[in-house]
mmCIF file with all atom_site columns, C-alpha atoms in Angstrom:
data_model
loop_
_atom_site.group_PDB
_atom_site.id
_atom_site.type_symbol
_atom_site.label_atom_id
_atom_site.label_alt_id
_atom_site.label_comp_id
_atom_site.label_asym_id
_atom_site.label_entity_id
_atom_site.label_seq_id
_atom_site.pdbx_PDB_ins_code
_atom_site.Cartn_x
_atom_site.Cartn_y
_atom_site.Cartn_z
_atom_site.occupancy
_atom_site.B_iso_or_equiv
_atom_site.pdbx_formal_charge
_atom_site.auth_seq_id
_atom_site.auth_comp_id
_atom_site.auth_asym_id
_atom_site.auth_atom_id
_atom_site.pdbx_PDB_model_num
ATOM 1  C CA . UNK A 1 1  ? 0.000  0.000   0.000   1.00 65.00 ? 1  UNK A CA 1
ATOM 2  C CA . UNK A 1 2  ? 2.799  2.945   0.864   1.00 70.00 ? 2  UNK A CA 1
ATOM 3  C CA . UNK A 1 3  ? 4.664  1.296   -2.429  1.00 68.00 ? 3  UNK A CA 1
ATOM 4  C CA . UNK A 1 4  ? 1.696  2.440   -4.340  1.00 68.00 ? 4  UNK A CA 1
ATOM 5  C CA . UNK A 1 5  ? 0.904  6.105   -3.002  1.00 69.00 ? 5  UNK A CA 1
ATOM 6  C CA . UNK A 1 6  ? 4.382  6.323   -3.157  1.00 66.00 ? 6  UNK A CA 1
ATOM 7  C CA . UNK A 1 7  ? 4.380  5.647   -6.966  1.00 60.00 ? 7  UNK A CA 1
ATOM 8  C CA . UNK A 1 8  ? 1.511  7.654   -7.369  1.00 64.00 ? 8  UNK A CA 1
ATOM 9  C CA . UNK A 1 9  ? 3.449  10.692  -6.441  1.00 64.00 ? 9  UNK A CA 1
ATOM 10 C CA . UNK A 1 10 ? 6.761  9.792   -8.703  1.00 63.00 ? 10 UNK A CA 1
ATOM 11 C CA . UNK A 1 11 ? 7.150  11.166  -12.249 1.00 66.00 ? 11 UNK A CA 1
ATOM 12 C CA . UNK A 1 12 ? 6.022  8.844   -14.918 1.00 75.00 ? 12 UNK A CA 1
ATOM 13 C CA . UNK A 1 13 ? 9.551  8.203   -15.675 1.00 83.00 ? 13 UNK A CA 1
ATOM 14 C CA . UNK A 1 14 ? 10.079 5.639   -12.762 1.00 89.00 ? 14 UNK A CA 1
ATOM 15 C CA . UNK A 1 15 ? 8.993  2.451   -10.805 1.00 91.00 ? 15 UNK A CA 1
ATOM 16 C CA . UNK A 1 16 ? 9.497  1.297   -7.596  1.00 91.00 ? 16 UNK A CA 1
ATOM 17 C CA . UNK A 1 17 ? 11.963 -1.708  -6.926  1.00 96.00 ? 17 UNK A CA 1
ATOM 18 C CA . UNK A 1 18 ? 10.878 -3.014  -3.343  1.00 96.00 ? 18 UNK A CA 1
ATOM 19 C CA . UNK A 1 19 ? 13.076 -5.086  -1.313  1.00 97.00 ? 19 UNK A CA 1
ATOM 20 C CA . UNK A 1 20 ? 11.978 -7.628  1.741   1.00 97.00 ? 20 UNK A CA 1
ATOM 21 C CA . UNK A 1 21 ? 14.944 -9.665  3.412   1.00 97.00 ? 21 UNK A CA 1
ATOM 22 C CA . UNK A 1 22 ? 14.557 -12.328 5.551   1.00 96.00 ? 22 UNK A CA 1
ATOM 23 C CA . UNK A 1 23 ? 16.440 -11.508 7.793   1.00 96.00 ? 23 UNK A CA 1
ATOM 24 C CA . UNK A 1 24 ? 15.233 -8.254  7.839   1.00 95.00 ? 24 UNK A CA 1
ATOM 25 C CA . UNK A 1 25 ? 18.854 -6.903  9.212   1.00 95.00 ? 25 UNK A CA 1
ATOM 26 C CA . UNK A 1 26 ? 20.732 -8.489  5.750   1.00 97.00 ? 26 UNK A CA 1
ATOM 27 C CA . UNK A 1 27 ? 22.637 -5.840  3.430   1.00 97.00 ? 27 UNK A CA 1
ATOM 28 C CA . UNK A 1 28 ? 20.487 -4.722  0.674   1.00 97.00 ? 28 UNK A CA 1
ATOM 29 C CA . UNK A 1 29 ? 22.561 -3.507  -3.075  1.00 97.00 ? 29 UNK A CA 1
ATOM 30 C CA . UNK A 1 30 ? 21.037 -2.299  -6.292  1.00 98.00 ? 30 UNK A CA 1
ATOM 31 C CA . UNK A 1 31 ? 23.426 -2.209  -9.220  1.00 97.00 ? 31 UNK A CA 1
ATOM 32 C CA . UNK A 1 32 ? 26.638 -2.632  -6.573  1.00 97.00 ? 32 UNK A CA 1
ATOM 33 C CA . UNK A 1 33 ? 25.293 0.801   -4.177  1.00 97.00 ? 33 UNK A CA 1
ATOM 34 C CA . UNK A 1 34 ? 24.148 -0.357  -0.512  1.00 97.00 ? 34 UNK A CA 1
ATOM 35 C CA . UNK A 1 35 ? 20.299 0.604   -0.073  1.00 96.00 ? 35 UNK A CA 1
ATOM 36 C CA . UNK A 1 36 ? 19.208 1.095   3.371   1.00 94.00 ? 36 UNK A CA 1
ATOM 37 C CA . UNK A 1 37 ? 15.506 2.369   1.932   1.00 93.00 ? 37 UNK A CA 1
ATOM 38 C CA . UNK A 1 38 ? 13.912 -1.047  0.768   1.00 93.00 ? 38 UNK A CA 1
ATOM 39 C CA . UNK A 1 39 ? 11.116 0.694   -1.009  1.00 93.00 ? 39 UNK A CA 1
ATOM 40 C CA . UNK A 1 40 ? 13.509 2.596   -4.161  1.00 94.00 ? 40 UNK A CA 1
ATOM 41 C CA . UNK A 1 41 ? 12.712 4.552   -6.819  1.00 91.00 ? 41 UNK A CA 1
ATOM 42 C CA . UNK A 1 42 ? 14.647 3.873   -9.753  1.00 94.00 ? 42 UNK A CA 1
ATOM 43 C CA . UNK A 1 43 ? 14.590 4.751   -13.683 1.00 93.00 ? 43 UNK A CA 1
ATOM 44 C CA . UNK A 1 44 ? 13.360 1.769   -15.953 1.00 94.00 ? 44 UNK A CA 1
ATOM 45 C CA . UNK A 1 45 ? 15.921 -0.934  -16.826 1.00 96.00 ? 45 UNK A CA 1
ATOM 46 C CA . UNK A 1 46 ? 17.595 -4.220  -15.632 1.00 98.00 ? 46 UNK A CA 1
ATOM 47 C CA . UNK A 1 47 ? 18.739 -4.100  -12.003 1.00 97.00 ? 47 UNK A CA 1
ATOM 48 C CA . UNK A 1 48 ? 21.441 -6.431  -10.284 1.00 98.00 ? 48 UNK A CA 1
ATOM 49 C CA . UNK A 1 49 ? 19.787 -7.052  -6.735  1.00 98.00 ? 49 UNK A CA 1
ATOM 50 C CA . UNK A 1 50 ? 21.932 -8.742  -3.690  1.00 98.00 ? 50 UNK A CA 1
ATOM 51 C CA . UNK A 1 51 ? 20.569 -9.608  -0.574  1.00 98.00 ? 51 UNK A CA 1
ATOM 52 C CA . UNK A 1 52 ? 23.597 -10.522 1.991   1.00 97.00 ? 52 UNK A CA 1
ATOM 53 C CA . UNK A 1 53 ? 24.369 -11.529 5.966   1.00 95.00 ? 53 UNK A CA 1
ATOM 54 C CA . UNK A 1 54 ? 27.989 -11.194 6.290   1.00 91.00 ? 54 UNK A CA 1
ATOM 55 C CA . UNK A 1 55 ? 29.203 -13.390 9.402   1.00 88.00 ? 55 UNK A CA 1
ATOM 56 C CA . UNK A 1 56 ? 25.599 -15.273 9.309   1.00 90.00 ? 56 UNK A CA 1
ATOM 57 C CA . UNK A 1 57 ? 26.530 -18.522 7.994   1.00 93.00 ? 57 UNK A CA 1
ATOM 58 C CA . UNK A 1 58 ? 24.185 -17.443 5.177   1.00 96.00 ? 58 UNK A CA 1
ATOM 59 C CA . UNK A 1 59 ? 24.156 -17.490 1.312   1.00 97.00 ? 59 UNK A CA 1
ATOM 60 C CA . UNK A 1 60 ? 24.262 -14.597 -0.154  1.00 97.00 ? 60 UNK A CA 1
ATOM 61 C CA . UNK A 1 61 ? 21.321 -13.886 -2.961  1.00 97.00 ? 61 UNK A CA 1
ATOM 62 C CA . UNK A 1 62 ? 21.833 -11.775 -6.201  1.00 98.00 ? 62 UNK A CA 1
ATOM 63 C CA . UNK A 1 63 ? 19.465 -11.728 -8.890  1.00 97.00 ? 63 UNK A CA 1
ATOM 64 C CA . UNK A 1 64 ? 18.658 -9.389  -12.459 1.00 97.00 ? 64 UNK A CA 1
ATOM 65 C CA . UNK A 1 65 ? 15.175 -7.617  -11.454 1.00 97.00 ? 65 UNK A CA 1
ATOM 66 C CA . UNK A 1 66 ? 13.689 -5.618  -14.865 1.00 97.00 ? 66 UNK A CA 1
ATOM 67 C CA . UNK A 1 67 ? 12.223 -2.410  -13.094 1.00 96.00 ? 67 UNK A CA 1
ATOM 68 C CA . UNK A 1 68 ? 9.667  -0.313  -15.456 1.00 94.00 ? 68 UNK A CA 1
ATOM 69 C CA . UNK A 1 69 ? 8.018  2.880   -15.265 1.00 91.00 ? 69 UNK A CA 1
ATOM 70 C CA . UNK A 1 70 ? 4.665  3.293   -13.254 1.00 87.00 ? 70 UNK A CA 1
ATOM 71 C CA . UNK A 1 71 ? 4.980  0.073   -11.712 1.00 90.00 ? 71 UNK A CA 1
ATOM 72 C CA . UNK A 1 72 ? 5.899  -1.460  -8.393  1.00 91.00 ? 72 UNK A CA 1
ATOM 73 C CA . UNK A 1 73 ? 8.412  -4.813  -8.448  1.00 95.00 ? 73 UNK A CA 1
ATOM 74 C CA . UNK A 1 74 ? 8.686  -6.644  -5.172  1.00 96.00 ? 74 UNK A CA 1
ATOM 75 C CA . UNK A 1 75 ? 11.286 -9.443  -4.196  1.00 96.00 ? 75 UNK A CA 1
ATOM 76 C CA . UNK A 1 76 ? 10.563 -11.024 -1.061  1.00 97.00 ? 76 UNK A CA 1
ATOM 77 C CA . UNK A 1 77 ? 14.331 -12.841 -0.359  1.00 96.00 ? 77 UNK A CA 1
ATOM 78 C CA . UNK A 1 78 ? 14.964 -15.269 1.919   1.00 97.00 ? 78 UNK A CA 1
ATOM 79 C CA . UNK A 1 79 ? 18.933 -16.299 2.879   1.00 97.00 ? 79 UNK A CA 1
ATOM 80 C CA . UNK A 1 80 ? 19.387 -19.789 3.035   1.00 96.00 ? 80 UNK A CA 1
ATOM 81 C CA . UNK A 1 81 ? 22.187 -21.422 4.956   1.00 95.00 ? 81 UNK A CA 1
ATOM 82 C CA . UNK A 1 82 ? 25.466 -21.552 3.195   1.00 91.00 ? 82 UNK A CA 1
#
């Protein structure tokens, strides 16, 4: 729901990329820049995504997300054991 009114108030030329690590502490990145927003704005395009615990004993989790304008991409992301 804030995703949305969120979008509603961007400029047509963006979408929302939103972000939810389990666990929720884990190190968010979006095209190699740390993120501590999960809900991002971003221009249209492919996006590299990594989701990581340092000193966890967890896997770290990357992924190509395609963001596009006016709408809202979610990636729920949970670490598994490494």
């Amino acid at each position: 729901a804030q995703a949305k009114r969120l979008l509603a108030d961007l400029d047509k030329r963006f979408g929302l990329l939103v972000v939810e690590p389990e666990p929720a502490d884990a190190t968010v990145t979006v095209d190699g820049e740390l993120r501590a927003d999960r809900t991002i704005a971003l221009a249209p395009g492919q996006r590299r995504v990594r989701v990581d615990k340092r000193g966890a004993g967890l896997a770290p989790f990357e992924e190509s997300v395609t963001v596009a304008v006016g709408r809202v991409t979610t990636r729920k992301v949970v670490l598994m054991p490494a």
